[in-house]
Amino acid sequence: MSIGRLPRVLQCRTQTSLFLRPLVNAGLTQPYASWLIQQRAYVVPSTPPNGTPAQGTGTSRHAAHSHASHNSHTHGRHTKAPTPRIPPITPPQARHEIHEGTAVLNVPYNPPGGGPGPNIPGGGGGTFTNSPLLDAMLTTVVGLGAVFIGGIAYVKWYKKNVLVKIEEAFQPGYDPALELAKLHTSRKGPPRDFSDDDPNSLEDGEPWTEDLRRKEQDHIDDIIHGNEVGHYYMLLGPKGTGKGTMIFDAMAKCNADGVSMCDAHPDLEVFRLRLGKALNYEFNEDTQTGLFQRRDPREGGPALDIERAMNKLEKVALQQARVRQKPLVLIINNVHFFQNDEEGRNMLLQLQQKAEAWAASGILTMVFSSDDFWPFNVMRKNASRMHVLSIYDLNMKDSLKAIHKLRRRSGKPAADSEEVEQTLNLVGGRLSYLTKVGEAAKARQMLDMAEHLLEVEKGWLMSQIGLIPDCDDDVMDEQKWSSCSWLLLQEFVKEREKQESERDALRQERAKAREEAEKKGEVLEVEEEDDSELPLPAIPWWRCRQIMTRADFMEELDRLNIIAIDIKLNVRPDSNLILHAAQQVTNEEGFQELLDGVRDRIDEIESLHRTRELTFKDLDKGDMVRLAVDKRGSELLMTLRDDDDDDGGDDDDD
């Protein structure tokens, strides 16, 4: 029998009948439909809910047909089982809900997590309670607890990992600055034959290097290796004197064990990144704690991030001090790169406060280096454990040795002593200049290179503080600074001339004493001193203020590397090249007249700025204005007041 009429008999109160409609429309036979109903546990009552018997239902027909088939199979011996015929598929007919039957299906309700029921064979599922609401609440609490505990575990692991990474920054060989310094290689020159009696030749086993071990190197080695406890240090000296070279040499000896180094920068955001690179610290930028609504690490600015890094470094230093039994070392190079404003000075103060605390506890030693004087002047106000090392140029003896070592390293021939002396008289003992002149191809080219450096320095000096005759009032402030600077440089030139005259007088006295001793036949035992080297002239700070008549011009000259200031507040020319350039300029014909003319022009412009202009209106051609100036002052004022009083009294009497 076709099951096409099955939906007319069954009427489900639920939406289960909607599931059977596609099957009926597909033309399923009665056995398949009955099997499906049995699997879904549908129960079809014999009597509809309205009490009327079900007529012509597919179920009763199926039952009758099954009974007849059973009887025929039982009573007949050779009766074959009836082969079910598949009726042709009848197309679905349009029906309405009123055409459906009134049969009811009892479908048990199985909520999620409710477990197997009595009428649901094979049903199953895990549950903690018999209440779905309690199961949902328990699932939510367990999920949130897992997230919360996982977040706490991640934060603790991340904080510990940060300390481990900072500790790795002080392991041997990690420092990026030292790695860059190690990669600086220089080509060795071909071996040459040198006489054995050459006093400037290198000893056996002496390394090929352009650097010369200075007397300050031993002290710096002790500082970098952590042997100096209880203080922090500042290396102060002009640019090119070898401060950074000595630091790198000390770091190379210990392979940067317990040492880290970073360079300062005017932009504090850049300095923050450099400090993080030196400490192997990411400033919480690599964390996933944003899932837990943590604050943005850059929200507080670079100063707050640097303070966080210092706090992490302090924890690592406390742990390492117990293990290493000596402090860690943190080097801040070129602190003069900070801006000399409120933000830059606050950063210096922030670093200095940490340096003071760490030096007092002996867990970490900070080392600052600067080319300019103003960082020392700022830090000196709050310094109690700071030691300052002043780095100067090499003396003549060390300069001679250094230049010969430079030439031998580069494979150049030995230079004449006279040529070398003339070269050193121009460039002095500045290592940066010695490197340039020492690698000249020929001995004569050393002097040419020194003169070239002098011309370059002179041109740069004139471009910075050159005088402009008959200047306009727009450049009055610049010319005021330039004229005051030349007054100071002119005083340095006078001091150098005084040194030269004293040296010449001393030489004449020695020669005269030697001649008198030879006439008497005596041997004059006089200790020969090398008087060919003259130190750079120095003028005290207070006297420089008087010469320049302005106290605020000194810092700019120091920043431009025209002058250098030491910890004794003595002011010197920055280098021998600056001094020789100033000598050439001030000794030119007409320089004094030019300087006086510029200063007079500045006075005229300032007087014009102090002048007030009076304008008279309503004057025609031929009119005259008489202006009288009376300098009697208060006497004239009293006379005028008395006259006014007398005139007023007469009017009252009238």
XYZ file of C-alpha atoms in Angstrom:
654
model
C 0.000 0.000 0.000
C 1.287 3.391 -0.827
C 2.197 5.648 1.987
C 1.063 8.636 0.081
C -2.066 8.914 2.213
C -0.227 8.549 5.533
C -0.169 12.254 6.457
C -3.976 12.372 6.154
C -4.287 9.960 9.073
C -1.579 11.201 11.365
C -1.886 14.569 13.009
C 1.000 15.592 15.249
C 0.664 18.293 17.796
C 4.362 18.975 17.435
C 6.327 19.832 14.325
C 7.461 16.227 13.855
C 5.001 15.799 10.968
C 6.962 18.388 9.059
C 9.890 15.958 9.110
C 7.752 13.188 7.525
C 6.394 15.279 4.676
C 9.554 15.231 2.534
C 9.706 11.458 2.918
C 6.100 11.043 1.832
C 6.549 13.373 -1.070
C 9.577 11.308 -2.096
C 7.304 8.242 -2.447
C 8.541 5.992 0.351
C 6.706 2.670 0.665
C 4.808 1.552 3.700
C 7.529 -0.711 5.185
C 10.090 2.059 5.150
C 7.656 4.486 6.684
C 6.674 2.047 9.440
C 10.345 1.334 10.176
C 11.040 5.046 10.433
C 8.123 5.513 12.798
C 9.397 2.702 15.011
C 12.896 4.204 15.126
C 11.527 7.621 16.105
C 9.387 5.924 18.804
C 6.167 7.389 17.492
C 3.099 6.024 19.275
C -0.119 6.072 17.258
C -3.216 5.672 19.425
C -6.123 3.661 18.112
C -8.632 6.334 18.966
C -8.166 9.907 17.952
C -8.411 12.553 20.608
C -11.851 13.630 19.411
C -13.283 10.107 20.065
C -14.054 9.281 16.443
C -12.562 6.104 15.042
C -9.847 6.409 12.542
C -11.175 5.475 9.177
C -9.062 4.253 6.401
C -5.830 4.814 8.199
C -2.654 3.587 6.748
C -1.718 1.929 10.024
C -4.806 -0.323 10.220
C -4.370 -1.368 6.626
C -0.750 -2.180 7.274
C -1.743 -4.257 10.315
C -4.385 -6.212 8.371
C -2.009 -6.873 5.577
C 0.653 -8.078 8.000
C -1.886 -10.422 9.725
C -3.028 -11.915 6.460
C 0.480 -12.527 5.350
C 1.266 -14.274 8.625
C -1.757 -16.622 8.377
C -1.011 -17.560 4.848
C 2.562 -18.365 5.734
C 1.488 -20.461 8.703
C -1.277 -22.611 7.121
C 0.149 -23.050 3.659
C 3.125 -25.377 3.144
C 4.397 -24.176 -0.117
C 3.146 -20.652 0.090
C 5.922 -18.188 -0.722
C 6.349 -15.002 1.152
C 4.595 -12.195 -0.605
C 6.939 -9.989 -2.491
C 6.269 -6.365 -1.674
C 5.255 -4.365 -4.647
C 6.516 -0.872 -4.966
C 3.629 1.170 -6.216
C 4.266 3.922 -8.649
C 5.179 7.246 -7.224
C 2.165 9.458 -6.955
C 2.796 13.146 -7.225
C 2.157 15.170 -4.104
C -1.278 16.696 -3.879
C -2.142 20.014 -2.443
C -3.369 19.557 1.080
C -4.284 21.761 3.960
C -3.984 21.278 7.669
C -7.723 20.596 7.910
C -7.241 17.540 5.660
C -4.729 15.980 8.059
C -5.702 13.267 10.461
C -6.114 13.565 14.174
C -3.536 10.979 15.294
C -1.275 12.124 18.118
C 2.452 11.310 18.565
C 3.804 11.162 22.090
C 7.423 12.375 21.716
C 9.374 12.517 24.976
C 11.355 15.740 25.619
C 15.107 15.267 26.052
C 16.779 18.563 27.074
C 20.540 19.038 26.523
C 22.432 17.315 29.288
C 19.315 15.570 30.544
C 20.686 12.088 29.960
C 18.817 9.018 28.642
C 15.101 8.782 29.233
C 12.787 5.802 29.673
C 11.252 6.153 26.209
C 14.523 7.059 24.445
C 16.480 3.914 23.732
C 20.149 4.361 23.319
C 20.100 7.937 24.573
C 23.044 9.094 26.611
C 25.157 12.100 27.770
C 27.207 13.324 30.742
C 25.690 15.535 33.434
C 26.725 16.817 36.850
C 23.287 17.610 38.102
C 19.767 16.879 37.017
C 19.119 20.585 36.449
C 20.025 22.104 33.069
C 20.322 25.545 34.654
C 22.847 24.342 37.201
C 24.784 22.570 34.446
C 24.981 25.778 32.401
C 26.071 27.819 35.411
C 28.698 25.244 36.354
C 30.067 25.163 32.792
C 30.344 28.965 32.728
C 32.108 29.106 36.085
C 34.591 26.419 35.063
C 35.355 28.193 31.778
C 35.886 31.575 33.405
C 38.013 29.999 36.113
C 40.221 28.318 33.535
C 40.710 31.631 31.713
C 41.439 33.463 34.964
C 43.931 30.889 36.230
C 45.565 30.707 32.816
C 45.932 34.491 32.750
C 47.559 34.536 36.180
C 49.957 31.784 35.165
C 50.850 33.608 31.930
C 51.517 36.907 33.693
C 53.765 35.224 36.257
C 55.644 33.387 33.538
C 56.040 36.556 31.478
C 57.432 38.554 34.389
C 59.911 35.820 35.185
C 60.896 35.564 31.533
C 61.555 39.330 31.423
C 64.043 39.014 34.273
C 65.705 36.058 32.567
C 66.110 38.046 29.350
C 67.630 41.026 31.188
C 69.993 38.652 32.949
C 71.067 37.330 29.550
C 71.924 40.895 28.495
C 74.807 40.864 30.980
C 76.137 37.500 29.912
C 79.571 37.390 28.244
C 79.602 38.388 24.603
C 76.002 39.626 24.355
C 76.495 43.406 24.206
C 75.566 44.706 20.705
C 77.871 47.725 20.996
C 80.862 45.489 21.695
C 79.967 43.240 18.779
C 80.022 46.243 16.454
C 83.362 47.312 17.882
C 84.799 43.825 17.337
C 83.726 43.854 13.710
C 85.864 46.931 13.101
C 88.838 45.399 11.338
C 91.740 47.143 9.719
C 94.021 45.794 7.054
C 97.493 45.080 8.218
C 100.235 46.579 6.155
C 102.963 44.494 4.582
C 105.928 43.769 6.822
C 108.790 46.162 6.418
C 112.358 46.181 7.587
C 112.976 48.437 10.559
C 116.275 49.082 12.175
C 116.812 47.377 15.485
C 117.929 50.592 17.125
C 114.751 52.463 16.245
C 113.365 53.712 19.578
C 109.894 54.080 18.126
C 109.665 50.554 16.742
C 107.343 48.050 18.351
C 108.611 45.437 20.722
C 108.316 41.731 20.033
C 104.796 40.500 20.633
C 103.293 44.004 20.767
C 99.912 43.973 19.030
C 99.160 45.787 15.810
C 96.762 48.466 16.995
C 96.099 52.098 16.410
C 95.267 52.653 20.042
C 97.719 53.604 22.729
C 97.240 52.497 26.289
C 96.789 55.606 28.351
C 97.393 56.109 32.016
C 93.632 56.275 32.652
C 93.100 52.826 31.113
C 93.934 50.919 34.309
C 91.362 52.838 36.308
C 88.718 52.400 33.626
C 89.453 48.662 33.490
C 88.768 48.363 37.209
C 85.495 50.245 36.810
C 84.216 48.228 33.844
C 85.251 44.900 35.381
C 83.250 45.666 38.533
C 86.175 46.072 40.894
C 85.166 49.593 41.951
C 82.195 49.471 44.312
C 80.254 52.253 45.976
C 80.550 54.955 43.304
C 79.355 55.875 39.845
C 81.520 57.688 37.329
C 81.521 60.305 34.609
C 84.133 60.510 31.856
C 84.466 64.138 30.802
C 86.625 65.346 27.945
C 86.611 66.851 24.442
C 85.473 64.914 21.416
C 88.059 62.537 19.980
C 90.220 62.111 23.075
C 89.555 58.356 23.319
C 86.842 57.965 25.968
C 84.831 55.438 23.990
C 87.955 53.592 22.853
C 89.087 53.012 26.418
C 85.615 51.770 27.377
C 85.525 49.295 24.492
C 89.028 48.077 25.298
C 87.981 47.400 28.877
C 84.827 45.597 27.716
C 86.786 43.473 25.253
C 89.091 42.224 28.003
C 86.202 40.799 30.009
C 84.097 39.951 26.921
C 81.363 42.258 28.241
C 80.755 39.974 31.223
C 78.352 41.869 33.471
C 78.512 44.991 31.272
C 75.913 46.643 29.048
C 76.180 49.857 27.047
C 73.829 52.175 25.163
C 74.073 55.615 23.545
C 71.985 58.622 24.503
C 69.801 60.452 21.983
C 67.984 63.821 21.921
C 64.663 62.042 21.295
C 63.745 60.154 24.448
C 61.651 57.655 22.475
C 64.763 56.642 20.548
C 66.734 56.469 23.784
C 64.019 54.234 25.227
C 64.458 51.787 22.357
C 68.250 51.867 22.664
C 68.080 51.184 26.379
C 65.671 48.319 25.756
C 68.037 46.847 23.178
C 70.966 47.082 25.582
C 68.975 45.453 28.402
C 67.157 42.942 26.170
C 63.866 44.364 27.409
C 60.807 44.891 25.181
C 58.876 47.241 27.506
C 55.893 44.810 27.594
C 55.359 45.275 23.860
C 55.657 41.529 23.199
C 53.136 40.495 25.843
C 49.613 39.145 25.288
C 48.201 40.664 28.462
C 46.062 42.956 26.337
C 43.515 40.148 26.533
C 43.152 40.992 30.228
C 42.695 44.738 29.654
C 46.179 45.768 30.737
C 47.253 49.382 30.131
C 49.118 50.284 26.983
C 52.862 50.316 27.842
C 53.420 53.563 25.910
C 50.611 55.405 27.595
C 52.874 57.074 30.164
C 55.618 58.266 27.799
C 59.306 57.322 27.517
C 60.212 58.469 31.032
C 57.747 56.019 32.600
C 58.913 53.186 30.341
C 62.541 53.842 31.277
C 61.553 53.799 34.939
C 59.936 50.379 34.414
C 63.112 49.132 32.767
C 65.203 50.436 35.658
C 62.968 48.673 38.162
C 63.360 45.380 36.304
C 67.115 45.937 36.105
C 67.229 46.529 39.846
C 65.665 43.116 40.512
C 68.204 41.438 38.246
C 71.084 43.354 39.849
C 69.997 42.231 43.318
C 69.992 38.598 42.204
C 73.298 38.840 40.340
C 75.068 40.628 43.188
C 74.597 37.566 45.406
C 75.912 35.254 42.690
C 78.723 37.319 41.164
C 79.872 39.025 44.362
C 80.482 42.205 42.348
C 78.229 44.810 40.754
C 76.923 44.920 37.226
C 77.975 47.851 35.020
C 75.663 49.971 32.859
C 77.275 52.549 30.533
C 75.328 55.524 29.153
C 77.507 56.954 26.395
C 77.368 60.552 25.113
C 74.863 61.938 27.609
C 75.474 65.407 26.123
C 73.152 64.305 23.302
C 70.213 64.888 25.645
C 68.556 68.238 25.108
C 69.506 70.857 27.666
C 65.883 71.570 28.455
C 63.511 70.518 31.196
C 62.833 67.113 29.643
C 66.506 66.306 29.108
C 67.540 67.480 32.557
C 64.749 65.439 34.126
C 66.017 62.345 32.324
C 69.536 62.964 33.645
C 68.133 63.371 37.146
C 66.124 60.141 36.796
C 69.226 58.194 35.776
C 71.318 59.844 38.469
C 68.864 58.909 41.217
C 69.106 55.249 40.229
C 72.899 55.518 40.017
C 73.082 56.954 43.533
C 70.864 54.223 44.996
C 72.645 51.380 43.207
C 76.096 52.710 44.081
C 75.107 52.933 47.745
C 73.973 49.292 47.772
C 76.851 48.111 45.573
C 74.678 46.162 43.135
C 75.290 48.161 39.946
C 77.768 50.805 38.785
C 76.677 53.359 36.206
C 79.190 55.103 33.940
C 78.348 58.294 32.047
C 80.472 59.837 29.303
C 80.110 63.348 27.912
C 81.907 65.680 25.531
C 80.208 68.792 26.911
C 80.269 70.348 30.333
C 76.577 71.002 30.947
C 75.632 67.398 32.006
C 78.281 67.516 34.723
C 77.032 70.937 35.780
C 73.487 69.542 36.093
C 74.440 66.319 37.899
C 76.890 68.000 40.234
C 74.050 69.616 42.184
C 72.725 66.266 43.440
C 75.898 64.161 43.289
C 77.232 62.559 46.444
C 78.860 59.369 45.096
C 79.903 60.574 41.642
C 83.557 60.515 40.592
C 84.696 62.426 37.514
C 87.578 61.399 35.253
C 88.878 64.152 32.980
C 90.295 62.901 29.685
C 92.775 65.174 27.892
C 94.920 64.982 24.761
C 98.107 62.941 24.691
C 101.371 64.613 25.535
C 104.172 64.958 23.007
C 105.956 61.757 24.014
C 102.876 59.580 23.794
C 101.829 61.276 20.560
C 105.179 60.451 18.942
C 104.857 56.821 19.955
C 101.266 56.628 18.758
C 101.979 58.121 15.337
C 104.880 55.737 14.724
C 102.698 52.770 15.690
C 99.999 53.990 13.335
C 102.402 54.218 10.432
C 103.868 50.810 11.094
C 100.431 49.220 11.348
C 99.434 50.633 7.963
C 102.750 49.653 6.376
C 103.989 53.215 5.825
C 107.693 54.114 5.871
C 109.242 55.703 8.921
C 108.781 59.474 9.080
C 111.399 62.110 9.717
C 111.473 63.383 13.299
C 111.314 67.005 12.165
C 108.267 66.331 10.005
C 106.561 64.508 12.837
C 107.295 67.326 15.285
C 105.869 69.956 12.947
C 102.793 67.828 12.429
C 102.224 67.353 16.138
C 102.667 71.075 16.764
C 99.668 71.642 14.504
C 97.293 68.831 15.475
C 98.428 68.220 19.064
C 97.740 64.949 20.855
C 94.116 64.425 19.766
C 93.730 60.761 18.817
C 91.167 61.455 16.112
C 93.596 63.794 14.338
C 96.585 61.511 14.862
C 94.721 58.714 13.103
C 94.166 60.893 10.043
C 97.714 62.217 9.723
C 99.415 58.969 10.740
C 98.045 56.980 7.820
C 99.353 59.348 5.141
C 101.175 57.542 2.353
C 104.377 59.561 2.604
C 106.081 61.402 5.403
C 105.661 64.748 3.657
C 101.959 64.104 3.281
C 101.606 64.020 7.062
C 102.340 67.734 7.252
C 100.111 68.394 4.251
C 97.270 66.520 5.923
C 97.776 68.521 9.129
C 97.626 71.798 7.193
C 94.508 70.578 5.403
C 92.845 69.828 8.734
C 93.792 73.305 9.918
C 92.182 74.920 6.875
C 89.017 72.893 7.378
C 88.842 73.859 11.054
C 89.434 77.507 10.240
C 86.687 77.545 7.625
C 84.245 75.888 10.003
C 85.149 78.364 12.763
C 84.535 81.352 10.495
C 81.197 79.908 9.400
C 80.047 79.708 13.010
C 81.307 82.956 14.555
C 82.404 85.030 11.558
C 82.128 88.819 11.914
C 79.850 90.862 9.626
C 80.746 94.572 9.259
C 77.830 97.040 9.055
C 75.410 94.285 9.974
C 71.665 94.746 9.981
C 69.633 94.769 13.143
C 68.203 91.328 12.268
C 71.571 89.667 12.970
C 72.465 91.832 15.930
C 72.108 88.997 18.460
C 74.252 86.651 16.371
C 76.970 89.266 15.930
C 76.881 90.056 19.614
C 77.604 86.379 20.324
C 80.289 86.239 17.618
C 82.088 89.358 18.822
C 82.104 88.108 22.416
C 83.457 84.748 21.229
C 86.316 86.431 19.375
C 87.152 88.410 22.485
C 87.631 85.110 24.313
C 89.629 83.523 21.478
C 91.780 86.633 21.266
C 92.579 86.229 24.928
C 93.601 82.603 24.313
C 95.962 83.782 21.574
C 97.525 86.294 23.950
C 98.019 83.565 26.544
C 99.724 81.349 23.955
C 102.049 84.182 22.944
C 102.916 84.651 26.587
C 103.720 80.927 26.880
C 105.952 81.089 23.817
C 107.811 84.133 25.135
C 108.400 82.390 28.465
C 109.650 79.286 26.661
C 112.041 81.339 24.522
C 113.345 83.160 27.593
C 113.934 79.834 29.341
C 115.819 78.507 26.342
C 118.023 81.592 26.248
C 118.828 81.241 29.932
C 119.808 77.608 29.440
C 121.986 78.433 26.444
C 123.683 81.272 28.309
C 124.343 79.076 31.332
C 125.772 76.370 29.073
C 128.128 78.860 27.367
C 129.396 80.196 30.677
C 130.029 76.673 31.898
C 131.988 75.839 28.735
C 134.151 78.946 29.159
C 135.020 77.906 32.687
C 135.663 74.343 31.594
C 132.901 72.965 33.739
C 130.210 70.493 32.873
C 126.792 71.918 33.546
C 124.460 69.200 34.745
C 121.084 70.531 33.810
C 118.126 68.212 33.370
C 117.016 68.461 29.801
C 113.315 69.047 29.572
C 111.199 68.790 26.482
C 109.975 72.367 26.222
C 108.798 72.029 22.648
C 105.321 71.056 23.859
C 103.169 73.838 25.223
C 99.912 73.063 27.008
C 96.723 74.630 25.797
C 96.175 77.990 27.517
C 93.553 77.889 30.251
C 91.442 80.728 31.613
C 89.197 80.398 34.685
C 85.461 80.413 34.135
C 84.882 83.562 36.160
C 87.427 85.470 34.102
C 85.840 84.291 30.851
C 82.540 85.752 32.009
C 84.255 89.090 32.523
C 85.933 88.972 29.119
C 82.775 88.077 27.216
C 80.487 90.234 29.428
C 77.901 87.476 28.957
C 77.620 84.275 30.985
C 75.165 82.449 28.719
C 77.466 82.305 25.688
C 79.829 79.717 27.169
C 77.507 76.740 26.798
C 76.959 77.260 23.076
C 80.702 77.514 22.437
C 81.185 74.265 24.339
C 78.438 72.566 22.330
C 80.110 73.632 19.067
C 83.443 72.198 20.283
C 85.158 75.591 20.163
C 86.086 75.558 23.834
C 86.405 72.805 26.445
C 85.676 73.062 30.175
C 87.131 70.716 32.777
C 85.980 69.887 36.297
C 88.180 72.639 37.730
C 86.143 75.119 35.678
C 89.125 76.023 33.537
C 88.276 76.981 29.961
C 90.587 75.978 27.111
C 90.432 75.904 23.312
C 88.913 72.624 22.239
C 92.016 71.564 20.314
C 95.319 72.771 18.926
C 93.678 73.242 15.548
C 91.139 75.673 17.010
C 93.934 77.618 18.697
C 96.035 77.824 15.511
C 92.985 78.829 13.486
C 92.218 81.596 15.989
C 95.848 82.742 15.785
C 95.675 83.022 12.014
C 92.425 84.979 12.102
C 93.369 87.384 14.894
C 96.813 88.060 13.388
C 95.338 89.084 10.059
C 95.651 92.732 9.143
C 92.567 94.728 9.991
C 91.021 92.168 12.344
C 91.047 94.478 15.359
C 89.399 97.275 13.361
C 86.785 94.813 12.128
C 86.056 93.600 15.655
C 85.809 97.146 17.006
C 83.585 98.169 14.094
C 81.166 95.306 14.712
C 80.957 96.129 18.400
C 80.327 99.805 17.612
C 77.631 98.823 15.156
C 75.957 96.705 17.820
C 76.010 99.683 20.199
C 74.424 101.883 17.546
C 71.644 99.390 16.878
C 70.947 99.012 20.579
C 70.849 102.787 20.995
C 68.395 103.006 18.111
C 66.208 100.455 19.834
C 66.222 102.611 22.948
C 65.337 105.786 20.994
C 61.742 107.063 20.944
C 60.340 109.000 18.001
C 57.966 111.985 18.429
C 55.588 112.860 15.589
C 53.805 116.231 15.321
C 50.608 116.413 13.299
C 48.686 119.295 11.697
C 51.786 121.179 10.680
C 51.770 123.080 7.419
C 54.626 124.243 5.329
C 56.560 126.952 7.106
C 55.274 126.081 10.564
C 57.829 125.819 13.323
C 58.013 123.640 16.414
C 60.202 124.831 19.249
C 61.456 122.129 21.622
C 63.318 123.091 24.762
C 65.222 120.644 26.930
C 65.781 121.702 30.514
C 67.884 119.421 32.694
C 67.105 121.130 35.984
C 64.663 118.356 36.692
C 62.883 118.633 40.020
C 63.636 122.359 40.448
C 61.846 123.199 37.226
C 58.933 120.974 38.174
C 58.512 122.724 41.525
C 58.637 126.127 39.807
C 55.915 125.132 37.367
C 53.728 123.843 40.196
C 54.142 127.081 42.151
C 53.148 129.099 39.106
C 50.047 127.005 38.665
C 49.105 127.499 42.314
C 49.525 131.258 42.046
C 47.354 131.449 38.953
C 44.681 129.403 40.616
C 44.669 131.647 43.721
C 44.178 134.814 41.670
C 41.205 133.311 39.897
C 39.609 132.460 43.210
C 40.011 135.998 44.440
C 38.359 137.320 41.323
